[in-house]
C-alpha atoms as a printed R data frame, in Angstrom:
    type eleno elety resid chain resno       x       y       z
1   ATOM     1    CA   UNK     A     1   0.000   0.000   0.000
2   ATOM     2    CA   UNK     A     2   1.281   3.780  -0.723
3   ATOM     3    CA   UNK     A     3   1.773   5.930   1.566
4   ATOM     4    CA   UNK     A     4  -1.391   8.305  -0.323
5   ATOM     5    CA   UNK     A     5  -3.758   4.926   0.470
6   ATOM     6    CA   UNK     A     6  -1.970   4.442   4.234
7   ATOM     7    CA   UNK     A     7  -2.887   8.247   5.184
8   ATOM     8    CA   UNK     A     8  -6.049   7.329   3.178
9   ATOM     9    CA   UNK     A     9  -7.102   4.306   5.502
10  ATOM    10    CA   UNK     A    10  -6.152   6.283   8.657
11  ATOM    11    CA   UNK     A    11  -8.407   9.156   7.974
12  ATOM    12    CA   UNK     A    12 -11.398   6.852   7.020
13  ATOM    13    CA   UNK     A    13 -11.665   5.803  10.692
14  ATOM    14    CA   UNK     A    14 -12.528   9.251  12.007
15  ATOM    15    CA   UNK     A    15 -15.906   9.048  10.248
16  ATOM    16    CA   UNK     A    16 -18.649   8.483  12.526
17  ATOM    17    CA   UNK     A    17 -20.984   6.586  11.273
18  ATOM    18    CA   UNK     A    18 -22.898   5.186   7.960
19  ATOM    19    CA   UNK     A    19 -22.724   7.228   5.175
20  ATOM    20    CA   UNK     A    20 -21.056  10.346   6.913
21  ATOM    21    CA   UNK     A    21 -18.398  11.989   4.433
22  ATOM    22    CA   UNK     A    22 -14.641  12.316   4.783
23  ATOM    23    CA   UNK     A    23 -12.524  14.638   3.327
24  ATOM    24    CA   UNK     A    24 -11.538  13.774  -0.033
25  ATOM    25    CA   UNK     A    25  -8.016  12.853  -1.074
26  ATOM    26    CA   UNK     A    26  -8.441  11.352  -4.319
27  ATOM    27    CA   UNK     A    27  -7.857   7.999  -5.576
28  ATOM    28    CA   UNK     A    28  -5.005   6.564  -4.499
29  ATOM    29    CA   UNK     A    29  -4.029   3.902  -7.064
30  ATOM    30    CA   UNK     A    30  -1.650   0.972  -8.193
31  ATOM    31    CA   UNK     A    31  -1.295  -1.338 -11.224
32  ATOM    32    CA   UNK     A    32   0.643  -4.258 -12.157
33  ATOM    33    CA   UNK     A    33   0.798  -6.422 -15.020
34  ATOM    34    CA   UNK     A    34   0.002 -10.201 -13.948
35  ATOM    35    CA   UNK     A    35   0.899 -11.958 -17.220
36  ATOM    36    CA   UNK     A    36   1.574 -11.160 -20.774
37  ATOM    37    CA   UNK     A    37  -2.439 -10.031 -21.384
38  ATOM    38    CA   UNK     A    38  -3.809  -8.975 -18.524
39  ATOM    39    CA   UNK     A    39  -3.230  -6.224 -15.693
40  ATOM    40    CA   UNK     A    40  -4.225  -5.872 -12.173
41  ATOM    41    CA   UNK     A    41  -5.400  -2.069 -11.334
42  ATOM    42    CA   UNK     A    42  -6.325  -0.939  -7.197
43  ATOM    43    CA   UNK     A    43  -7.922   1.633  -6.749
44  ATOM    44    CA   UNK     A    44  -9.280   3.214  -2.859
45  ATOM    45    CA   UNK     A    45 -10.168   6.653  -1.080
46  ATOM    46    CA   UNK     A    46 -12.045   7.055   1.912
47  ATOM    47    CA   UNK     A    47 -15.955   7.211   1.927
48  ATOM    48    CA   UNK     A    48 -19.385   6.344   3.009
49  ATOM    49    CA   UNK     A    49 -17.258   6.407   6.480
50  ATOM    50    CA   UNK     A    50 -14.624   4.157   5.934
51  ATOM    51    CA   UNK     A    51 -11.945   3.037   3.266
52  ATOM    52    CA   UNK     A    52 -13.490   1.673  -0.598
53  ATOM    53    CA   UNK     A    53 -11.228  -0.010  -2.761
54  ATOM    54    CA   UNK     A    54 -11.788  -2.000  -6.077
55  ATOM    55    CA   UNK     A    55  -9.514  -4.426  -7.700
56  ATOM    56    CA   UNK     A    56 -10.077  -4.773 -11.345
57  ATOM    57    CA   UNK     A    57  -8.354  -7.129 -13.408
58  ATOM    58    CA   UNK     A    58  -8.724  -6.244 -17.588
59  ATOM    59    CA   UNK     A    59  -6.700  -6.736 -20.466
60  ATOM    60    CA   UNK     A    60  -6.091  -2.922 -20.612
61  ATOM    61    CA   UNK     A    61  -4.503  -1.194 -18.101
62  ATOM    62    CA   UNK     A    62  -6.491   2.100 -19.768
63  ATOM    63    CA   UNK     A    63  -9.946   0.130 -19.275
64  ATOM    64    CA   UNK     A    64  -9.662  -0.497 -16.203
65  ATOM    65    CA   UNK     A    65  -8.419   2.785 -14.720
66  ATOM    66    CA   UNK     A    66 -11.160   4.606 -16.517
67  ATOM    67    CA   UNK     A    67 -13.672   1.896 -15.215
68  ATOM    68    CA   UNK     A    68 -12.520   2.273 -11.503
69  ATOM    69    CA   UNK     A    69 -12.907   6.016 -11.878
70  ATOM    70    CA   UNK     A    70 -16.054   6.257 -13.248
71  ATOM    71    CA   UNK     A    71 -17.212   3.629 -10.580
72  ATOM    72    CA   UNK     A    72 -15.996   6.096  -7.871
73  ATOM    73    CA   UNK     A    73 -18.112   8.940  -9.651
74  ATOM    74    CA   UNK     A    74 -21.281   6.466  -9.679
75  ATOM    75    CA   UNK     A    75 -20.430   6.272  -5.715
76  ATOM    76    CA   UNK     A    76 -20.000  10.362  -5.355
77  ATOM    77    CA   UNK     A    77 -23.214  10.812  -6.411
78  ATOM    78    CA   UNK     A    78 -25.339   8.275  -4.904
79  ATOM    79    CA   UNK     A    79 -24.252   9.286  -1.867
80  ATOM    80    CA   UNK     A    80 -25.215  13.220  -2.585
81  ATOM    81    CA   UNK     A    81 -28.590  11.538  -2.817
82  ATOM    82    CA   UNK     A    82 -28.236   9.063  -0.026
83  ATOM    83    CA   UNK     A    83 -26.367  10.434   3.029
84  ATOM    84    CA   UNK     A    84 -28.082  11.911   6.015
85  ATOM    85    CA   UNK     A    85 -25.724  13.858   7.056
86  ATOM    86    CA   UNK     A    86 -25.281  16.137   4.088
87  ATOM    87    CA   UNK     A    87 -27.251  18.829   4.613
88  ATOM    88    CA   UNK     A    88 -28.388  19.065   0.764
89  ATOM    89    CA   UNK     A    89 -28.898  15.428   0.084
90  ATOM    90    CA   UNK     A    90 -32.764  14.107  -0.371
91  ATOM    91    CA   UNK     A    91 -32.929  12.108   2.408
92  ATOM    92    CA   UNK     A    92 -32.315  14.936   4.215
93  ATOM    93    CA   UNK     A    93 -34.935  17.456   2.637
94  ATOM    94    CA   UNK     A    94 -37.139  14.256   3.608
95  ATOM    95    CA   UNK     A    95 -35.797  14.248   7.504
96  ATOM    96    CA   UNK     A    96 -36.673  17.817   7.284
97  ATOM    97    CA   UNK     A    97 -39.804  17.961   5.689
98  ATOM    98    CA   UNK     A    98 -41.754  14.990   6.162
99  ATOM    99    CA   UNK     A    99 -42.441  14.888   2.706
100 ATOM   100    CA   UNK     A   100 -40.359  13.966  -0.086
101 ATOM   101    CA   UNK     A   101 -41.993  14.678  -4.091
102 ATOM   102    CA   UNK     A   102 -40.569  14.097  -7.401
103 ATOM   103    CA   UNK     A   103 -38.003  11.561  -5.886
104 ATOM   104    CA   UNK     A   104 -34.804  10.455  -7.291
105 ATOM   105    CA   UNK     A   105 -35.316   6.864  -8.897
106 ATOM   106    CA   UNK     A   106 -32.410   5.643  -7.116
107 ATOM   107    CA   UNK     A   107 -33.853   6.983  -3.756
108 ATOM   108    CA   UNK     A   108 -37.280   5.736  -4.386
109 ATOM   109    CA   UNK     A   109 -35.389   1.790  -5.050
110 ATOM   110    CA   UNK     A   110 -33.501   2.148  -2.046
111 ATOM   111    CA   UNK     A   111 -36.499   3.019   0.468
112 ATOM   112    CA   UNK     A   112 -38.386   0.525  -1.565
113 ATOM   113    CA   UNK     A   113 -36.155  -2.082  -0.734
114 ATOM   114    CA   UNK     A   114 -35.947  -0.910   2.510
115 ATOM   115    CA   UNK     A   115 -39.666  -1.418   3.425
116 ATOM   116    CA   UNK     A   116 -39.422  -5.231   1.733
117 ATOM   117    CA   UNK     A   117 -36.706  -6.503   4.456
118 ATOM   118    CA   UNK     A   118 -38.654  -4.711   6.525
119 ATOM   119    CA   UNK     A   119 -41.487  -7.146   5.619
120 ATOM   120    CA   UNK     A   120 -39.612 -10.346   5.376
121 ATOM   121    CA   UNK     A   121 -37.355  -9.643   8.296
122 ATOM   122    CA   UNK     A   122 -40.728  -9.753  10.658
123 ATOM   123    CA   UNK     A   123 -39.541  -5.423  11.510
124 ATOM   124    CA   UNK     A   124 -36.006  -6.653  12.291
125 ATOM   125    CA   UNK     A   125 -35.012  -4.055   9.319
126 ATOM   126    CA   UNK     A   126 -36.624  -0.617  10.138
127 ATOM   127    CA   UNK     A   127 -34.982   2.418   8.209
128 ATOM   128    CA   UNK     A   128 -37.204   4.848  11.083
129 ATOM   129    CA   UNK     A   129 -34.935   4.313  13.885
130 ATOM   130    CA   UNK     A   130 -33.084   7.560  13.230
131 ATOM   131    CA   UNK     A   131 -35.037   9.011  16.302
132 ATOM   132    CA   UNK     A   132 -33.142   6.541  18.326
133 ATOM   133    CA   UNK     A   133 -30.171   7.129  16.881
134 ATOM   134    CA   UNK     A   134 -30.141  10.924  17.361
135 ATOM   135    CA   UNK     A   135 -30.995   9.671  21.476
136 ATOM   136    CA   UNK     A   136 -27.026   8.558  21.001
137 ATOM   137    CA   UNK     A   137 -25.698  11.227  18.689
138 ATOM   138    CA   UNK     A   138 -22.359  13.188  19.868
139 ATOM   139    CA   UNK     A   139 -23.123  16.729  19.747
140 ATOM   140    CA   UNK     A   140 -20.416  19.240  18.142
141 ATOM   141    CA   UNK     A   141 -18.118  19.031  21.212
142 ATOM   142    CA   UNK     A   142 -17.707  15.154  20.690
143 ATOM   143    CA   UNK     A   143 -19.688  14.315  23.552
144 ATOM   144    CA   UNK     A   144 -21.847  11.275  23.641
145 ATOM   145    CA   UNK     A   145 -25.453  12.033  25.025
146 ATOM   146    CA   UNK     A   146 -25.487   9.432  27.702
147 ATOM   147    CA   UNK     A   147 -27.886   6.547  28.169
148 ATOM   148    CA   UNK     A   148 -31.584   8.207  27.338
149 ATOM   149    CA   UNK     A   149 -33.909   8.027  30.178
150 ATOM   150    CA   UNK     A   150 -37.102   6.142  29.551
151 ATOM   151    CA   UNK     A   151 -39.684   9.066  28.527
152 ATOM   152    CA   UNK     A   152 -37.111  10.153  25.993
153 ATOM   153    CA   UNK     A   153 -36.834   6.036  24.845
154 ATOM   154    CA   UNK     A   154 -40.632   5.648  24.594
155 ATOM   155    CA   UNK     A   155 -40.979   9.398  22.752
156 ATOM   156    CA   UNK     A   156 -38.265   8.282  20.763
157 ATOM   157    CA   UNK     A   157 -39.994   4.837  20.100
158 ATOM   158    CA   UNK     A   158 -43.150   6.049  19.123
159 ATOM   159    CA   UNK     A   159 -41.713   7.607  15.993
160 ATOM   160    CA   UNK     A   160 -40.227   4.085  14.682
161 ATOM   161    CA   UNK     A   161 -41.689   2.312  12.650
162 ATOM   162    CA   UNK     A   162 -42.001   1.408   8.751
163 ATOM   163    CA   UNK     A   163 -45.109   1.160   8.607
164 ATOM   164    CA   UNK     A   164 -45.934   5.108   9.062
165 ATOM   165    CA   UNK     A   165 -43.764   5.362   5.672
166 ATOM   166    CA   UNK     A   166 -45.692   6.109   2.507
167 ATOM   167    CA   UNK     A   167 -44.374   5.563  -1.127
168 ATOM   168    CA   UNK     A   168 -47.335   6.704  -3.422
169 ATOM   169    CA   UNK     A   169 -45.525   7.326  -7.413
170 ATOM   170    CA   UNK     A   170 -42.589   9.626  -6.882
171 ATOM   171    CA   UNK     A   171 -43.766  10.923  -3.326
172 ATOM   172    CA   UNK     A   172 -42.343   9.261   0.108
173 ATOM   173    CA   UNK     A   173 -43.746  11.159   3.093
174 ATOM   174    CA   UNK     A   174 -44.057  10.074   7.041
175 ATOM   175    CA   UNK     A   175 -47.679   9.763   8.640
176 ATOM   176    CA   UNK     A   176 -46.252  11.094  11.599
177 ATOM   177    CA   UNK     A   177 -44.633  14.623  12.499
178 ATOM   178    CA   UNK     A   178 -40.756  13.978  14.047
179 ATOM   179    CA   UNK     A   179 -40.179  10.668  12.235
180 ATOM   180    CA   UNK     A   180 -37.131  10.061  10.281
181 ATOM   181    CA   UNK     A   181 -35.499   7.972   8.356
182 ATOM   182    CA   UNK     A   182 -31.186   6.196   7.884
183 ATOM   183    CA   UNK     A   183 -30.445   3.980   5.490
184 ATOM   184    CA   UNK     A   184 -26.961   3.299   6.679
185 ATOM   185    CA   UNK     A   185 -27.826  -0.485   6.707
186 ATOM   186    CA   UNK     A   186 -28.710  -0.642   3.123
187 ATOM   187    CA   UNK     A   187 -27.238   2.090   0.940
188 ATOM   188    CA   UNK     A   188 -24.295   1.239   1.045
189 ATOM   189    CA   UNK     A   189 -24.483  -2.113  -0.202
190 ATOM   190    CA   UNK     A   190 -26.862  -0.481  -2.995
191 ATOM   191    CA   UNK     A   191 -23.875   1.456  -4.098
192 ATOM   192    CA   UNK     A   192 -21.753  -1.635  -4.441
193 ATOM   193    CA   UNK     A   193 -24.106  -2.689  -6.469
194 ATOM   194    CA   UNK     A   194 -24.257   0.246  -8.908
195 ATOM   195    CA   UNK     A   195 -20.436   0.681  -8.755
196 ATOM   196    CA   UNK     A   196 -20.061  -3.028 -10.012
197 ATOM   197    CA   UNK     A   197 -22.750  -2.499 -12.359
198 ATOM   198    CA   UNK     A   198 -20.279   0.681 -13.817
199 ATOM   199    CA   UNK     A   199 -17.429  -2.026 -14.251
200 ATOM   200    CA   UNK     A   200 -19.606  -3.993 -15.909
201 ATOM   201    CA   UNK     A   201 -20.324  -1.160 -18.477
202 ATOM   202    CA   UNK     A   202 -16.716  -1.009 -18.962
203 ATOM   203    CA   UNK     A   203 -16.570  -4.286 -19.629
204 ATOM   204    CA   UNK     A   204 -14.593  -5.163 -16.677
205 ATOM   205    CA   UNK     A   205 -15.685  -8.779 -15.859
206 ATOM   206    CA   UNK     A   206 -13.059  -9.466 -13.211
207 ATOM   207    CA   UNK     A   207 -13.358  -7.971 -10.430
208 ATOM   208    CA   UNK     A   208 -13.749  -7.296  -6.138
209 ATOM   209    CA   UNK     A   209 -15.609  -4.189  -4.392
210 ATOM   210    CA   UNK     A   210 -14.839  -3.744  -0.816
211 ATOM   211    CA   UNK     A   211 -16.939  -0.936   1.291
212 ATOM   212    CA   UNK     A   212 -16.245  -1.538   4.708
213 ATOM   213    CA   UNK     A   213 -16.855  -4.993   4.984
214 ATOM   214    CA   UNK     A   214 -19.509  -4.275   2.180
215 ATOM   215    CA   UNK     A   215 -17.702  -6.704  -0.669
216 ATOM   216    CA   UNK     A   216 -19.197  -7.690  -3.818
217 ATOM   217    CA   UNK     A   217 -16.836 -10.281  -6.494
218 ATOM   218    CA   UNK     A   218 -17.056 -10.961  -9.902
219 ATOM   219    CA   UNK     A   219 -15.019 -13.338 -11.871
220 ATOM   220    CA   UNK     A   220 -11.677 -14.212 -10.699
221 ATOM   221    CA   UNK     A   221  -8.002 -12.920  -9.499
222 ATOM   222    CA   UNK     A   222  -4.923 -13.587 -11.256
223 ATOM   223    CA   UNK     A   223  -4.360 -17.208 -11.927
224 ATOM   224    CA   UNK     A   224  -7.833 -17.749 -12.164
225 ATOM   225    CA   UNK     A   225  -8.107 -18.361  -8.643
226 ATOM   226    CA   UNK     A   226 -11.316 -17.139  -6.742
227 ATOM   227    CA   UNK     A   227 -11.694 -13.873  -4.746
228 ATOM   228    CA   UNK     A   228 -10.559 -14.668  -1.325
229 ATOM   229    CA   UNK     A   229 -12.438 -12.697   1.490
230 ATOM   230    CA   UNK     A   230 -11.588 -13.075   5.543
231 ATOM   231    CA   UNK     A   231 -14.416 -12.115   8.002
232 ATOM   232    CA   UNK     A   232 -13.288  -9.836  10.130
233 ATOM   233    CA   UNK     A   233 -12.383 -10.969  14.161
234 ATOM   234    CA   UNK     A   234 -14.617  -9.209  16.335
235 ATOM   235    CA   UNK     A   235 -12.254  -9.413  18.999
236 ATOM   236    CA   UNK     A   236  -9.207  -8.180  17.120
237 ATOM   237    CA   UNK     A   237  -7.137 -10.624  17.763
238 ATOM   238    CA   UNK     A   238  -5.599 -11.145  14.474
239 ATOM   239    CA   UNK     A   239  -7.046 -14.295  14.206
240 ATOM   240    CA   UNK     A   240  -9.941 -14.352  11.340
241 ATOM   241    CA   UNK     A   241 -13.106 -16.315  12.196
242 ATOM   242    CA   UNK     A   242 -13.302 -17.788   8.882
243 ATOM   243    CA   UNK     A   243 -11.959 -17.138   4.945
244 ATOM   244    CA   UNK     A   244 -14.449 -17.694   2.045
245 ATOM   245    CA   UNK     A   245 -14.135 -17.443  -1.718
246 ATOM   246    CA   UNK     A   246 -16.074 -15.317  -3.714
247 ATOM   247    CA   UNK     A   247 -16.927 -15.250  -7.277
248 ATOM   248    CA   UNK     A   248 -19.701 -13.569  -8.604
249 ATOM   249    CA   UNK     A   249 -20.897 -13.300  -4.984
250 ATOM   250    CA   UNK     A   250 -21.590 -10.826  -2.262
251 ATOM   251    CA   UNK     A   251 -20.823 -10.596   1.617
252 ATOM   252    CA   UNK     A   252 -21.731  -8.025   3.995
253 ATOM   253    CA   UNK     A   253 -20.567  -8.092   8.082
254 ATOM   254    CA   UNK     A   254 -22.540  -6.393  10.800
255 ATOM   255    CA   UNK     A   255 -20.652  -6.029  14.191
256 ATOM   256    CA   UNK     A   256 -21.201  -4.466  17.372
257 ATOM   257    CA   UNK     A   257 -17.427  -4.098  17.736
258 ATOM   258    CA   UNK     A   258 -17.855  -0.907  15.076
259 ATOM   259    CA   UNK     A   259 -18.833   1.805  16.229
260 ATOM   260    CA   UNK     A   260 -20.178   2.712  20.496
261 ATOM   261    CA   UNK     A   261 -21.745   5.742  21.625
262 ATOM   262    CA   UNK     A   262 -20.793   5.291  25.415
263 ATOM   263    CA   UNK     A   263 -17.151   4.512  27.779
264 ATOM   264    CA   UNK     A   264 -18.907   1.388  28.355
265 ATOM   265    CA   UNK     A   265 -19.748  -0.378  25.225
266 ATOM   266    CA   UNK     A   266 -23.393  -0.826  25.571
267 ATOM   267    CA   UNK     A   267 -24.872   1.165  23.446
268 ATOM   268    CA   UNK     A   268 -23.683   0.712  19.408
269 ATOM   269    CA   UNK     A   269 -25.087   2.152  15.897
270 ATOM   270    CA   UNK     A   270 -26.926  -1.196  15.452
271 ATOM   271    CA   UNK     A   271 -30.501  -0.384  17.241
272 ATOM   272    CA   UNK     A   272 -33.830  -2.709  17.621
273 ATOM   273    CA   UNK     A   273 -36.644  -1.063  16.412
274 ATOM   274    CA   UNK     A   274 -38.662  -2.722  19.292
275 ATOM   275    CA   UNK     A   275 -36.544  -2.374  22.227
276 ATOM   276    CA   UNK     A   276 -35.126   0.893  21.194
277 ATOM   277    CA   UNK     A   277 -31.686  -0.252  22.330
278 ATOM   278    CA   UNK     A   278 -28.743  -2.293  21.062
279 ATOM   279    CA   UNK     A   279 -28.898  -6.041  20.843
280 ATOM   280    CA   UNK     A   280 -25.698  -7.406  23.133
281 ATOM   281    CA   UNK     A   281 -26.192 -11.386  21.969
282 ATOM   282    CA   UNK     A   282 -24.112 -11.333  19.027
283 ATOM   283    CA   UNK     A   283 -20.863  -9.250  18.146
284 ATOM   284    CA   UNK     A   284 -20.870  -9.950  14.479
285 ATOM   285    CA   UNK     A   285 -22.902 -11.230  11.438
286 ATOM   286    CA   UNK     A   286 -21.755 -11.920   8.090
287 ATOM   287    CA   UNK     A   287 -24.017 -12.937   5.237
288 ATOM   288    CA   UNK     A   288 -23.550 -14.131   1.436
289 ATOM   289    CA   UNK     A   289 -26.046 -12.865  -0.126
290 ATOM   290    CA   UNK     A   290 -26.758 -12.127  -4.519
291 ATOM   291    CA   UNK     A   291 -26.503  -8.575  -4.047
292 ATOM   292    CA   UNK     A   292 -24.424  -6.718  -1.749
293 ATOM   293    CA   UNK     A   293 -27.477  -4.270  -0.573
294 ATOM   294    CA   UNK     A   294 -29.187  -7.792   0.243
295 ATOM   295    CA   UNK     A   295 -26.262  -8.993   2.076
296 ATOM   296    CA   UNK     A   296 -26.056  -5.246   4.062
297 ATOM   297    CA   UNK     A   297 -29.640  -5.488   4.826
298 ATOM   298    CA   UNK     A   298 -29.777  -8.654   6.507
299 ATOM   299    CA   UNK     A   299 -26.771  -8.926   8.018
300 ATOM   300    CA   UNK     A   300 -28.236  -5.532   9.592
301 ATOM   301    CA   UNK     A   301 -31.052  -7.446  10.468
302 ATOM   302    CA   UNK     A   302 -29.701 -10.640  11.466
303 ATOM   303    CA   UNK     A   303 -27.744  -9.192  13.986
304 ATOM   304    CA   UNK     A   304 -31.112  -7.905  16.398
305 ATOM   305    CA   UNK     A   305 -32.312 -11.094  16.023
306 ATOM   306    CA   UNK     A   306 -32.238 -14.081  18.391
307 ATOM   307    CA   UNK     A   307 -29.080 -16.388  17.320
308 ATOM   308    CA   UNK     A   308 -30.750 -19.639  17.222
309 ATOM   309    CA   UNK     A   309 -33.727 -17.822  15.249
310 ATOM   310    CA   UNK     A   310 -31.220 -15.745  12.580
311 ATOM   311    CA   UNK     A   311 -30.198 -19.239  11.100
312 ATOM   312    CA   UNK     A   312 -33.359 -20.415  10.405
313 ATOM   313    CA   UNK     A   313 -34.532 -16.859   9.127
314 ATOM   314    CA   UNK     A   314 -31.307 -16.971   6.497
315 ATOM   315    CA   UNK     A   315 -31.786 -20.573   5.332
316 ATOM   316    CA   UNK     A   316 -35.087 -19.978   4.380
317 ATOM   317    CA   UNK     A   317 -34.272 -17.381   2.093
318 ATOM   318    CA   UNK     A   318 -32.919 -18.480  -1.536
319 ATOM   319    CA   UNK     A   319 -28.807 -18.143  -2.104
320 ATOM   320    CA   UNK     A   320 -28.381 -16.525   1.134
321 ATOM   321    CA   UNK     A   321 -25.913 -18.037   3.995
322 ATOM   322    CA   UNK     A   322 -24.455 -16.524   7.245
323 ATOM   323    CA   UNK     A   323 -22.364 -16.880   9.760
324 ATOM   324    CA   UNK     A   324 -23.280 -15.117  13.141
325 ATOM   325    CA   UNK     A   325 -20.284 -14.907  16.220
326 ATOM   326    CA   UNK     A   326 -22.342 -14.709  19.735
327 ATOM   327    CA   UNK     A   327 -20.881 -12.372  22.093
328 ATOM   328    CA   UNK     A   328 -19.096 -15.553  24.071
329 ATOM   329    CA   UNK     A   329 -17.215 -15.911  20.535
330 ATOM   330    CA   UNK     A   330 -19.175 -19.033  19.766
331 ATOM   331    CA   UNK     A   331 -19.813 -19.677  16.053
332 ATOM   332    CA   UNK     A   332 -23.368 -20.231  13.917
333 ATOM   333    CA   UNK     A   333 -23.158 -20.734  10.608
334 ATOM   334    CA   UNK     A   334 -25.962 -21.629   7.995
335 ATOM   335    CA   UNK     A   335 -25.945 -25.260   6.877
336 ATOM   336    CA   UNK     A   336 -24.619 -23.703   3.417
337 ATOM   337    CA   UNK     A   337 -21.913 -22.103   4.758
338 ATOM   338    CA   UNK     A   338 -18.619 -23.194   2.712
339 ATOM   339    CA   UNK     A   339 -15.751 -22.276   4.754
340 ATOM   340    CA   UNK     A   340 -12.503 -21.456   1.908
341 ATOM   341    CA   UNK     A   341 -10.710 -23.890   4.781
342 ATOM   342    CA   UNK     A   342 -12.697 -26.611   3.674
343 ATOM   343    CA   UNK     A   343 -12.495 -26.325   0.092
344 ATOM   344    CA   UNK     A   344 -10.010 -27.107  -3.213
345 ATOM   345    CA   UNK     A   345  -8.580 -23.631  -4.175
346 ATOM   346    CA   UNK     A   346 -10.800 -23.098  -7.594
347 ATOM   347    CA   UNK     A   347 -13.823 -23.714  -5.311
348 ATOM   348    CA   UNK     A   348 -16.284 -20.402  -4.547
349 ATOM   349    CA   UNK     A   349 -19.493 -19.412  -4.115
350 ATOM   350    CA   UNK     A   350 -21.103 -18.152  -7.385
């Protein structure tokens, strides 16, 4: 790594949260050629509050520069449409107003989406618990708020929930006065999404995303081999849970370890819509998934859910698999669940 994406990767941690923006110091890139026909380009800045990168393998060195920067443009401005905390961005003027008409397309999908985990997930996946959040919020000083006392919880709590969200054509509005709305646990898989779809364009066929965690794979690395992906250690040990291979495959992670508002750790960005506080049973979640915004979204939600209940929940949805890490460090994984320690090297989930 250079030292441009080193200072890069430092300054991504001292966003706060979701899709908050950091300062802007370009791409920082690298290519080398991997045989006599094909080159290997990296490219990574900081955003969406922490460090992207994409590896793109292509025949010419050109292409795939000029696919990872247009990729990094499709990012720029999705999140002008999609981050909270820009002042200017729609979700925003919807925060603000209540009332959101003549909707971007791309923020109409995204809420869309939204209210269908909602749905499947039983309310596990509730975009309205920015009133809870904001319970939690540092103020400009850097000071955390402090554990909310119950009227402020159940004021709080009466403003969450889905269901009070209305999509009719190009308007989204609130039923109620004070609601609003994140969509830190899905947009940023979204944007995966759209990024890979720019490669795509570019015909760029081999390639890995990586958000955060966020991580979608298409095709293969050099020598054909598969993307190789570790799940990050909760702990921080330096001893990954598990490695998987990826190709043409997504994986998200959801983990309490991420980001606290409070000295004591008890209180994290990861909120039940029911409770109004954070789950404490599980420390991470990681889920393959078709589409990275799928595999954001439920790992979201598979993290406020019971363990023993989460498993079920992901094997009964189609392509999907997890692996959830309780907070005693104990391991549940989905009966589908192909650890890369288990398998030949050219084996990977597709």
């Amino acid at each position: 790594m250079d030292e441009t994406a080193r200072i890069a990767r430092k300054l991504s941690a001292l966003a706060e949260l979701g899709l908050e923006r950091v300062e802007d110091y370009g791409v920082a890139s690298d290519a080398v050629r991997v045989d006599r026909r094909t080159h290997k380009v990296t490219g990574g800045r900081p955003a969406m509050g922490t460090y992207v990168s994409i590896s793109a393998l292509a025949r010419s060195r050109e292409r795939a520069e000029e696919a990872i920067g247009s990729a990094f443009q499709e990012m720029d401005r999705l999140v002008k449409l999609l981050n909270r905390f820009d002042g200017a961005s729609a979700v925003t003027y919807l925060n603000q107003q209540g009332r959101l008409r003549d909707a971007a397309p791309e923020v109409s999908t995204v809420i869309e989406r939204s209210l269908h985990y909602h749905e499947i997930c039983a309310g596990a996946f509730d975009i309205s618990v920015k009133p809870l959040l904001d319970l939690f919020q540092k103020d400009p000083s850097g000071a955390t708020a402090g554990e909310p006392g119950r009227r402020e919880l159940a004021a709080a709590l009466e403003l969450v929930g889905s269901r009070d969200i209305e999509m009719t054509g190009r308007t989204i509005g609130f039923k109620k006065a004070g609601m609003g709305i994140t969509l830190d646990g899905i947009a940023k898989g979204y944007i995966v999404d759209r990024m890979a779809a720019v490669l795509s364009k570019h015909r760029v066929t081999d390639y890995l995303i990586n958000a955060g965690g966020d991580i979608r794979a298409a095709g293969r690395k050099e020598k054909r081999q598969p993307w190789t992906v570790a799940v990050q250690d909760p702990a921080k040990s330096g001893d990954f849970p598990d490695v998987v291979h990826l190709r043409d495959a997504c994986v998200a992670t959801s983990g309490s370890y991420e980001i606290y508002f409070d000295r004591e750790r008890l209180f994290h960005h990861l909120v039940s819509s029911r409770t109004g506080r954070s789950p404490d049973l599980n420390t991470s979640v990681s889920i393959i998934a078709p589409t990275t915004m799928a595999a954001d979204a439920l790992a979201t939600s598979v993290f406020v859910m019971e363990p023993h209940e989460a498993v079920g929940f992901v094997e009964s949805l189609p392509r999907c698999e997890c692996l959830i890490i309780d907070k005693d460090g104990c391991q549940r994984r989905s009966s589908g669940w192909r650890s890369a320690r288990h398998l030949s090297g050219d084996e990977a989930w597709s």
